[in-house]
mmCIF file of C-alpha atoms in Angstrom:
data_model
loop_
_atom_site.group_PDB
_atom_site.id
_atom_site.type_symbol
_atom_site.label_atom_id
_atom_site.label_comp_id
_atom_site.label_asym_id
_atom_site.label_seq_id
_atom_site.Cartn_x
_atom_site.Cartn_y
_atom_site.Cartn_z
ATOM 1 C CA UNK A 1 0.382 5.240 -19.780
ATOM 2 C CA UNK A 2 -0.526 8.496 -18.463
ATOM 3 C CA UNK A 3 0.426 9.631 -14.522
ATOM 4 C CA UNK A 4 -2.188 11.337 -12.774
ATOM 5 C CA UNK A 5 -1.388 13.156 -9.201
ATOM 6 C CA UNK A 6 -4.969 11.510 -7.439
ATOM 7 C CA UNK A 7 -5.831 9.079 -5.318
ATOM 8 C CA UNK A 8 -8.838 7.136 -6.112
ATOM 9 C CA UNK A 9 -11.325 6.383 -3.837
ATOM 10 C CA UNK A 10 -15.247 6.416 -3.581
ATOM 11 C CA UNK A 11 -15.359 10.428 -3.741
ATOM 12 C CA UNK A 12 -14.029 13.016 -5.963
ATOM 13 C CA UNK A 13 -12.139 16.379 -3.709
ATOM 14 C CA UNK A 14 -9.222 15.158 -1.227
ATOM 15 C CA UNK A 15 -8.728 12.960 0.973
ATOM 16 C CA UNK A 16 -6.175 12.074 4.358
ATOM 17 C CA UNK A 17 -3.278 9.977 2.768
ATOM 18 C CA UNK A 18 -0.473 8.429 5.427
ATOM 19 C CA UNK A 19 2.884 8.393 4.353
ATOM 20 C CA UNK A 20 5.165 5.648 6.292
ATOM 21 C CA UNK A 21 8.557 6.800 6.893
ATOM 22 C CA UNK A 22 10.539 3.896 6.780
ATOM 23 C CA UNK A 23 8.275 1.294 5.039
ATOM 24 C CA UNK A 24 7.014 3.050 1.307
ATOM 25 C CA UNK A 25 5.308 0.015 0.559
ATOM 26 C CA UNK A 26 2.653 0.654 3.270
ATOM 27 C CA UNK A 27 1.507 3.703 2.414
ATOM 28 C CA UNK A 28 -2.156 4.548 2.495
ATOM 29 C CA UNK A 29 -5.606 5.746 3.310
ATOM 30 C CA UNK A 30 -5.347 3.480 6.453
ATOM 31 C CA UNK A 31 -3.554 4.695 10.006
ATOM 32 C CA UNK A 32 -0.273 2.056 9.391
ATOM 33 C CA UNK A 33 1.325 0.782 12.086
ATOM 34 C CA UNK A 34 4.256 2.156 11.342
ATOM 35 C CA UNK A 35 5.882 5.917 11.725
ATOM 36 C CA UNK A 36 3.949 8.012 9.199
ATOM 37 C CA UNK A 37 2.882 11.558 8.389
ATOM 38 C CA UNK A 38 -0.621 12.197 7.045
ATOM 39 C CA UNK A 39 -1.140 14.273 4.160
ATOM 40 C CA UNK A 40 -4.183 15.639 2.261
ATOM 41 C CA UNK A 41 -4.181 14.875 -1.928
ATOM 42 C CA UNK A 42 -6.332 14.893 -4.309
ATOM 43 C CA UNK A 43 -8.811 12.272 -4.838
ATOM 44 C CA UNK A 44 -11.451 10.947 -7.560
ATOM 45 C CA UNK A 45 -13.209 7.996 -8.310
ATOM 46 C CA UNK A 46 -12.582 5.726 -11.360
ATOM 47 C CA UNK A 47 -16.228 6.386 -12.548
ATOM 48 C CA UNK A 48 -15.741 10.026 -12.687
ATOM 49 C CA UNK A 49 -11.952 9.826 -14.596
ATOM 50 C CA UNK A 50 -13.519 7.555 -16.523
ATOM 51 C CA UNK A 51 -16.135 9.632 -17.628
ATOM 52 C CA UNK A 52 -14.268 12.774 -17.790
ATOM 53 C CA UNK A 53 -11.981 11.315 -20.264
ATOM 54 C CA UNK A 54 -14.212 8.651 -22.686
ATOM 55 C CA UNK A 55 -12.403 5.764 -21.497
ATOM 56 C CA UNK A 56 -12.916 2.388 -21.939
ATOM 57 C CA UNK A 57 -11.833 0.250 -19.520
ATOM 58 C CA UNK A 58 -10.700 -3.734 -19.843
ATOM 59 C CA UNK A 59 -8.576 -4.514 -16.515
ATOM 60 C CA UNK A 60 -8.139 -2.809 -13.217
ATOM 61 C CA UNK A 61 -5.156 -3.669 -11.275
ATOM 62 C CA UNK A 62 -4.842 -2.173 -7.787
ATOM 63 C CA UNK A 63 -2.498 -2.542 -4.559
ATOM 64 C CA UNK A 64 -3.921 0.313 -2.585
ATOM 65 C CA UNK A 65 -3.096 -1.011 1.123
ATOM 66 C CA UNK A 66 -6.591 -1.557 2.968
ATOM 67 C CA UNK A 67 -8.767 0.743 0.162
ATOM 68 C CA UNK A 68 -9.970 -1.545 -2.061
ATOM 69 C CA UNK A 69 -13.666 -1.577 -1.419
ATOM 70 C CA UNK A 70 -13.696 2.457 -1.419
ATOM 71 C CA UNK A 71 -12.079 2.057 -5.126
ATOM 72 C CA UNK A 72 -14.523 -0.360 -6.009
ATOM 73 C CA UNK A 73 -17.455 1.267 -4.831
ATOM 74 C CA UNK A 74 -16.338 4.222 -6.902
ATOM 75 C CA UNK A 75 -16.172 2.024 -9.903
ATOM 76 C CA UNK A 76 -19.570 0.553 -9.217
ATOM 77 C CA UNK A 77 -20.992 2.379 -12.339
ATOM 78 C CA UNK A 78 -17.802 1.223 -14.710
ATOM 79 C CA UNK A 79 -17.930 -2.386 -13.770
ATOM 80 C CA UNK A 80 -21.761 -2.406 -14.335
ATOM 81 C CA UNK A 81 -21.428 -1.126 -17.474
ATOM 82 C CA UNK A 82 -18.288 -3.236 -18.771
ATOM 83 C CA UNK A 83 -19.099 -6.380 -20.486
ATOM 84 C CA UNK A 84 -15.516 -8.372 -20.418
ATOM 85 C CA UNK A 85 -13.647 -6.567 -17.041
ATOM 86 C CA UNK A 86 -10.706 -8.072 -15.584
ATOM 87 C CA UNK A 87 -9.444 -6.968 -12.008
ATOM 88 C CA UNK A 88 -6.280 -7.997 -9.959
ATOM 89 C CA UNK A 89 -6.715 -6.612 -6.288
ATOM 90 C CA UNK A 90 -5.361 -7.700 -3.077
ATOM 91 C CA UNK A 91 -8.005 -9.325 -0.459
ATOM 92 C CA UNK A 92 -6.268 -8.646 3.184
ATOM 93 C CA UNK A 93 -8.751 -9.300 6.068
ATOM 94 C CA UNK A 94 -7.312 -7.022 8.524
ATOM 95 C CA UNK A 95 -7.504 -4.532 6.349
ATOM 96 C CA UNK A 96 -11.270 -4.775 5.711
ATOM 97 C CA UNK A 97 -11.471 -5.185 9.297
ATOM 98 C CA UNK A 98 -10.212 -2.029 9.574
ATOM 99 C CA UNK A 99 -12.360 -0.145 7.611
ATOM 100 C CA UNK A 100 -15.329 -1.580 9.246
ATOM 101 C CA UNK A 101 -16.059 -4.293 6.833
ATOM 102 C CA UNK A 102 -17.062 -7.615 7.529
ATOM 103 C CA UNK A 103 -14.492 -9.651 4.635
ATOM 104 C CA UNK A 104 -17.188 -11.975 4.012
ATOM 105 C CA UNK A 105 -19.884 -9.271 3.120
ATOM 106 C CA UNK A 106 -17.187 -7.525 0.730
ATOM 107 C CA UNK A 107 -16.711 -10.387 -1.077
ATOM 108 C CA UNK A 108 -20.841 -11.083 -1.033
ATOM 109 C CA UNK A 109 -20.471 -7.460 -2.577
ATOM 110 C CA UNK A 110 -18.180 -8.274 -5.606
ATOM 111 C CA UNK A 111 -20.544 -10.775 -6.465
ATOM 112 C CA UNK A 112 -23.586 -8.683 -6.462
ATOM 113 C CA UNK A 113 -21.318 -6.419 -8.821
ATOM 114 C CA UNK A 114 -21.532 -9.304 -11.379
ATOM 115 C CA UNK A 115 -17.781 -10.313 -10.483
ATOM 116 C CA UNK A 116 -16.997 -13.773 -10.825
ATOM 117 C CA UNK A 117 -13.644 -14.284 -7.719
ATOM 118 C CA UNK A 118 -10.964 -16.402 -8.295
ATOM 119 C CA UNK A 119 -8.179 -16.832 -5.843
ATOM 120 C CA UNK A 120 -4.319 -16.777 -7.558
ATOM 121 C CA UNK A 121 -2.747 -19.608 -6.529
ATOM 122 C CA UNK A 122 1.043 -19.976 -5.738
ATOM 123 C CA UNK A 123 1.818 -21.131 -8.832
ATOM 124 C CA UNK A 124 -0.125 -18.580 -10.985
ATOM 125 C CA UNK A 125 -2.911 -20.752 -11.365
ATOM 126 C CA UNK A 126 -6.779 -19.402 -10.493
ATOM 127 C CA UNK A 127 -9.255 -21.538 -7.969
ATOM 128 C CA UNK A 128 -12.600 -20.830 -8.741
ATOM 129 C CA UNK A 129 -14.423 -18.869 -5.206
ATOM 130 C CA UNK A 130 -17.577 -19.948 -4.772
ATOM 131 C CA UNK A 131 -18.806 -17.115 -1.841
ATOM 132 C CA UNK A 132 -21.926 -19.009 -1.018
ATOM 133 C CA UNK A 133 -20.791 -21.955 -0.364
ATOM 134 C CA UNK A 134 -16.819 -21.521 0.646
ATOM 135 C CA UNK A 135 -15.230 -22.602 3.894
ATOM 136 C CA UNK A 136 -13.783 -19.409 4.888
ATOM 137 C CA UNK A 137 -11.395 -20.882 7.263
ATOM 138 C CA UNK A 138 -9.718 -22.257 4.145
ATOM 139 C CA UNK A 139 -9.154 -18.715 2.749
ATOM 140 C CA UNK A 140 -7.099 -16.823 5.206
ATOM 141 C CA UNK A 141 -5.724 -16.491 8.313
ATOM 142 C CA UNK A 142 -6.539 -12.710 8.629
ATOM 143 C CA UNK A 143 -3.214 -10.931 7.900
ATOM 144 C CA UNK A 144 -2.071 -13.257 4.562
ATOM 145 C CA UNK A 145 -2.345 -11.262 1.440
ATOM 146 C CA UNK A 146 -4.248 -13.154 -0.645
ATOM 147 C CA UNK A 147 -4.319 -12.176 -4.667
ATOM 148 C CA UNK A 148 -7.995 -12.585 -6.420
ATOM 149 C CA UNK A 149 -8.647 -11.890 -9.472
ATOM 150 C CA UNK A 150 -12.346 -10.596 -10.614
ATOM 151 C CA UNK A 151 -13.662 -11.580 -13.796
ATOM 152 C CA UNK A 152 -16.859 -10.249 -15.172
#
């Protein structure tokens, strides 16, 4: 395991990163509603670090508080082009409400990536999500944090 100073998002340069001051679990690209101070890091996407350093990639885990769909669009290319991919990744509604996505049309978007969802279940087991034909009211209740887990 290598540590690398950059955020990762759907752009390579820098990007506006809030820093909570009393809650470091809720740090992130999103305005918190908590005390925070904004500063400016570094920033790439997981296609380009991928390709910059011949990687091959197998599972993608991510808690990045409300940017998920910016890391997965700049991914697109690496989950295309990876035949067994496994990713763990938080699915908060609020939060994709706040970045002006409709929750329903993000997960409609995994899919189209060729990502099979599965919701993680309390007790570690997986519940096949069938987007077109799901009863959303069933999945959330807007500010749970609910674990999926992509499969391609």
């Amino acid at each position: 395991i290598k540590l690398i100073k950059k955020a990762v998002c759907d752009k390579d340069g820098t990007i506006s990163f809030n820093q909570t001051i009393n809650h470091s679990g809720s740090n992130s690209i999103l305005k918190p509603e908590h005390e925070f101070r904004t500063v400016i890091v570094p920033c790439t996407t997981i296609d380009m670090f991928v390709g910059e350093n011949n990687l091959k990639v197998d599972v993608i885990k991510m808690d990045v508080e409300g940017a998920e769909s910016s890391v997965i669009k700049g991914a697109e290319q690496t989950i295309r082009n990876t035949k067994n991919l496994s990713i763990s990744v938080e699915f908060i509604e609020s939060y994709i409400k706040k970045t002006g996505q409709d929750p329903k049309e993000y997960l409609r978007y995994l899919n189209s990536l060729g990502l099979m969802i599965y919701t993680i279940l309390p007790d570690g087991n997986t519940e096949f999500l069938d987007v077109k034909n799901y009863d959303w009211n069933k999945l959330s209740d807007g500010e749970s944090v609910i674990n999926l887990f992509l499969k391609k």
